[in-house]
mmCIF file of C-alpha atoms in Angstrom:
data_model
loop_
_atom_site.group_PDB
_atom_site.id
_atom_site.type_symbol
_atom_site.label_atom_id
_atom_site.label_comp_id
_atom_site.label_asym_id
_atom_site.label_seq_id
_atom_site.Cartn_x
_atom_site.Cartn_y
_atom_site.Cartn_z
ATOM 1 C CA UNK A 4 -14.496 -8.416 -2.372
ATOM 2 C CA UNK A 5 -12.050 -8.499 0.492
ATOM 3 C CA UNK A 6 -10.505 -5.251 1.377
ATOM 4 C CA UNK A 7 -7.516 -4.609 3.720
ATOM 5 C CA UNK A 8 -5.025 -1.907 5.010
ATOM 6 C CA UNK A 9 -1.703 -2.066 6.845
ATOM 7 C CA UNK A 10 -2.427 -2.426 10.592
ATOM 8 C CA UNK A 11 -0.918 0.317 13.051
ATOM 9 C CA UNK A 12 1.079 -2.416 15.008
ATOM 10 C CA UNK A 13 2.511 -3.868 11.933
ATOM 11 C CA UNK A 14 3.605 -0.259 10.735
ATOM 12 C CA UNK A 15 5.337 0.242 13.898
ATOM 13 C CA UNK A 16 7.291 -3.073 13.474
ATOM 14 C CA UNK A 17 8.407 -2.294 10.256
ATOM 15 C CA UNK A 18 9.634 1.175 11.367
ATOM 16 C CA UNK A 19 11.689 -0.892 14.147
ATOM 17 C CA UNK A 20 13.008 -3.174 11.447
ATOM 18 C CA UNK A 21 14.185 -0.096 9.626
ATOM 19 C CA UNK A 22 16.039 1.250 12.456
ATOM 20 C CA UNK A 23 18.750 -1.624 12.175
ATOM 21 C CA UNK A 24 20.484 -0.333 9.305
ATOM 22 C CA UNK A 25 20.667 3.141 10.852
ATOM 23 C CA UNK A 26 22.099 1.807 14.269
ATOM 24 C CA UNK A 27 24.979 -0.199 11.693
ATOM 25 C CA UNK A 28 25.600 2.930 9.729
ATOM 26 C CA UNK A 29 25.487 5.343 12.556
ATOM 27 C CA UNK A 30 29.125 4.800 13.974
ATOM 28 C CA UNK A 31 30.641 5.014 10.277
ATOM 29 C CA UNK A 32 28.910 8.623 9.994
ATOM 30 C CA UNK A 33 29.967 9.507 13.440
ATOM 31 C CA UNK A 34 33.497 8.570 12.514
ATOM 32 C CA UNK A 35 33.585 11.317 9.701
ATOM 33 C CA UNK A 36 31.962 14.064 11.743
ATOM 34 C CA UNK A 37 30.166 14.439 15.060
ATOM 35 C CA UNK A 38 27.482 16.614 13.717
ATOM 36 C CA UNK A 39 27.011 14.716 10.535
ATOM 37 C CA UNK A 40 26.567 11.686 12.710
ATOM 38 C CA UNK A 41 23.764 13.759 14.872
ATOM 39 C CA UNK A 42 22.109 14.845 11.812
ATOM 40 C CA UNK A 43 22.172 11.490 10.533
ATOM 41 C CA UNK A 44 20.761 9.859 13.410
ATOM 42 C CA UNK A 45 18.232 12.580 13.423
ATOM 43 C CA UNK A 46 16.944 12.224 9.875
ATOM 44 C CA UNK A 47 16.913 8.447 9.992
ATOM 45 C CA UNK A 48 14.962 8.652 13.143
ATOM 46 C CA UNK A 49 12.510 10.884 11.503
ATOM 47 C CA UNK A 50 12.054 8.471 8.459
ATOM 48 C CA UNK A 51 11.489 5.628 10.537
ATOM 49 C CA UNK A 52 9.148 7.212 13.276
ATOM 50 C CA UNK A 53 7.110 9.582 10.979
ATOM 51 C CA UNK A 54 7.565 8.799 7.170
ATOM 52 C CA UNK A 55 7.187 4.908 7.197
ATOM 53 C CA UNK A 56 4.045 4.816 9.321
ATOM 54 C CA UNK A 57 2.666 7.614 7.218
ATOM 55 C CA UNK A 58 3.443 5.784 4.089
ATOM 56 C CA UNK A 59 2.110 2.500 5.364
ATOM 57 C CA UNK A 60 -1.150 4.353 6.501
ATOM 58 C CA UNK A 61 -1.810 5.034 2.712
ATOM 59 C CA UNK A 62 -1.720 1.561 1.447
ATOM 60 C CA UNK A 63 -5.172 0.077 0.365
ATOM 61 C CA UNK A 64 -5.804 -3.240 -0.965
ATOM 62 C CA UNK A 65 -8.301 -5.603 -2.243
ATOM 63 C CA UNK A 66 -8.960 -9.155 -3.371
ATOM 64 C CA UNK A 67 -12.111 -9.739 -5.710
ATOM 65 C CA UNK A 68 -12.669 -12.735 -7.726
ATOM 66 C CA UNK A 69 -10.343 -12.066 -10.685
ATOM 67 C CA UNK A 70 -7.433 -9.604 -9.167
ATOM 68 C CA UNK A 71 -5.366 -8.716 -6.178
ATOM 69 C CA UNK A 72 -4.747 -4.750 -5.998
ATOM 70 C CA UNK A 73 -2.491 -2.844 -3.929
ATOM 71 C CA UNK A 74 -2.478 0.996 -4.029
ATOM 72 C CA UNK A 75 -0.099 3.219 -2.094
ATOM 73 C CA UNK A 76 1.415 6.715 -1.953
ATOM 74 C CA UNK A 77 0.950 10.245 -0.285
ATOM 75 C CA UNK A 78 2.094 12.470 -3.187
ATOM 76 C CA UNK A 79 2.515 9.979 -5.859
ATOM 77 C CA UNK A 80 -0.064 6.959 -6.026
ATOM 78 C CA UNK A 81 1.274 3.860 -7.290
ATOM 79 C CA UNK A 82 -0.947 0.766 -8.052
ATOM 80 C CA UNK A 83 -0.230 -2.842 -8.724
ATOM 81 C CA UNK A 84 -2.607 -5.359 -10.064
ATOM 82 C CA UNK A 85 -2.080 -9.242 -9.921
ATOM 83 C CA UNK A 86 -4.485 -11.566 -11.712
ATOM 84 C CA UNK A 87 -5.475 -14.281 -8.874
ATOM 85 C CA UNK A 88 -5.171 -16.942 -11.716
ATOM 86 C CA UNK A 89 -1.435 -16.461 -11.479
ATOM 87 C CA UNK A 90 -0.913 -16.728 -7.606
ATOM 88 C CA UNK A 91 1.307 -19.784 -6.991
ATOM 89 C CA UNK A 92 1.405 -19.483 -3.295
ATOM 90 C CA UNK A 93 1.217 -17.557 -0.326
ATOM 91 C CA UNK A 94 3.768 -17.259 2.781
ATOM 92 C CA UNK A 95 2.447 -15.761 5.969
ATOM 93 C CA UNK A 96 5.474 -14.278 7.934
ATOM 94 C CA UNK A 97 4.977 -14.014 11.806
ATOM 95 C CA UNK A 98 7.936 -12.785 13.739
ATOM 96 C CA UNK A 99 8.008 -12.432 17.508
ATOM 97 C CA UNK A 100 7.571 -8.656 17.119
ATOM 98 C CA UNK A 101 4.704 -9.063 14.626
ATOM 99 C CA UNK A 102 2.746 -11.360 16.959
ATOM 100 C CA UNK A 103 3.028 -8.882 19.540
ATOM 101 C CA UNK A 104 1.611 -6.367 17.470
ATOM 102 C CA UNK A 105 -1.154 -9.019 16.300
ATOM 103 C CA UNK A 106 -0.146 -8.437 12.647
ATOM 104 C CA UNK A 107 1.348 -10.913 9.714
ATOM 105 C CA UNK A 108 3.225 -10.187 6.652
ATOM 106 C CA UNK A 109 2.093 -11.986 3.580
ATOM 107 C CA UNK A 110 3.965 -12.687 0.708
ATOM 108 C CA UNK A 111 2.393 -13.609 -2.472
ATOM 109 C CA UNK A 112 4.116 -15.747 -5.118
ATOM 110 C CA UNK A 113 3.173 -15.658 -8.812
ATOM 111 C CA UNK A 114 4.487 -17.039 -11.972
ATOM 112 C CA UNK A 115 6.138 -13.517 -12.789
ATOM 113 C CA UNK A 116 6.653 -11.653 -9.547
ATOM 114 C CA UNK A 117 6.633 -11.698 -5.761
ATOM 115 C CA UNK A 118 4.018 -9.183 -4.321
ATOM 116 C CA UNK A 119 4.721 -8.314 -0.541
ATOM 117 C CA UNK A 120 1.742 -7.096 1.272
ATOM 118 C CA UNK A 121 1.788 -4.523 4.096
ATOM 119 C CA UNK A 122 1.371 -6.182 7.559
ATOM 120 C CA UNK A 123 -2.130 -6.730 8.048
ATOM 121 C CA UNK A 124 -3.901 -7.656 11.191
ATOM 122 C CA UNK A 125 -4.262 -11.330 12.150
ATOM 123 C CA UNK A 126 -8.072 -11.192 12.002
ATOM 124 C CA UNK A 127 -7.494 -9.966 8.049
ATOM 125 C CA UNK A 128 -4.661 -12.555 7.448
ATOM 126 C CA UNK A 129 -6.689 -15.873 7.665
ATOM 127 C CA UNK A 130 -9.242 -14.754 5.172
ATOM 128 C CA UNK A 131 -6.750 -13.336 2.908
ATOM 129 C CA UNK A 132 -4.923 -16.402 2.875
ATOM 130 C CA UNK A 133 -7.950 -18.341 2.015
ATOM 131 C CA UNK A 134 -8.875 -16.262 -0.542
ATOM 132 C CA UNK A 135 -5.544 -16.238 -2.262
ATOM 133 C CA UNK A 136 -5.128 -20.119 -2.187
ATOM 134 C CA UNK A 137 -8.350 -20.278 -4.307
ATOM 135 C CA UNK A 138 -10.729 -20.720 -1.401
ATOM 136 C CA UNK A 139 -13.256 -18.302 -2.809
ATOM 137 C CA UNK A 140 -14.449 -14.895 -1.394
#
C-alpha cells in the first residue's frame, strides 16, 4: 500500500495560484469603496495564506491493490474512492513553481471522473504514477 500526503511546498504553490484571482478582483472592489477593498484583500490573503495550506495539510491518500482513496477536511471530513481498474491514465503536471518546490500535481483520469491529487513531493510522485498505470505496488 502506498500512502501520500500533500507536500508543504506544493501547498504554498497552490496558495500562490489562488492569489491571482484576488489580484484580478481587487481593483473592482476598491472601485466600490476603499475600506471594502482593504477588507477584501485582507480576507483573500488570510484565505490563501492560512486556510488553503491548512486544508491541504489534512489531505491523506493511499493506493492499494484495488483502489485509490483520498480523504480530506478539517471540520467536515470527506472521502473519495476510485477502483484502480477504472484508471484510464495519469497526467503529471509540473509548473516552474512546482519544480522549485520539488512537487508535482497528479491528475488521474478514469472512465467516470477526473481525480486531482494534491501536490505531492517528487519522490512520492514516481511510485504513485507507476502504481496507477498498472505497474503494481
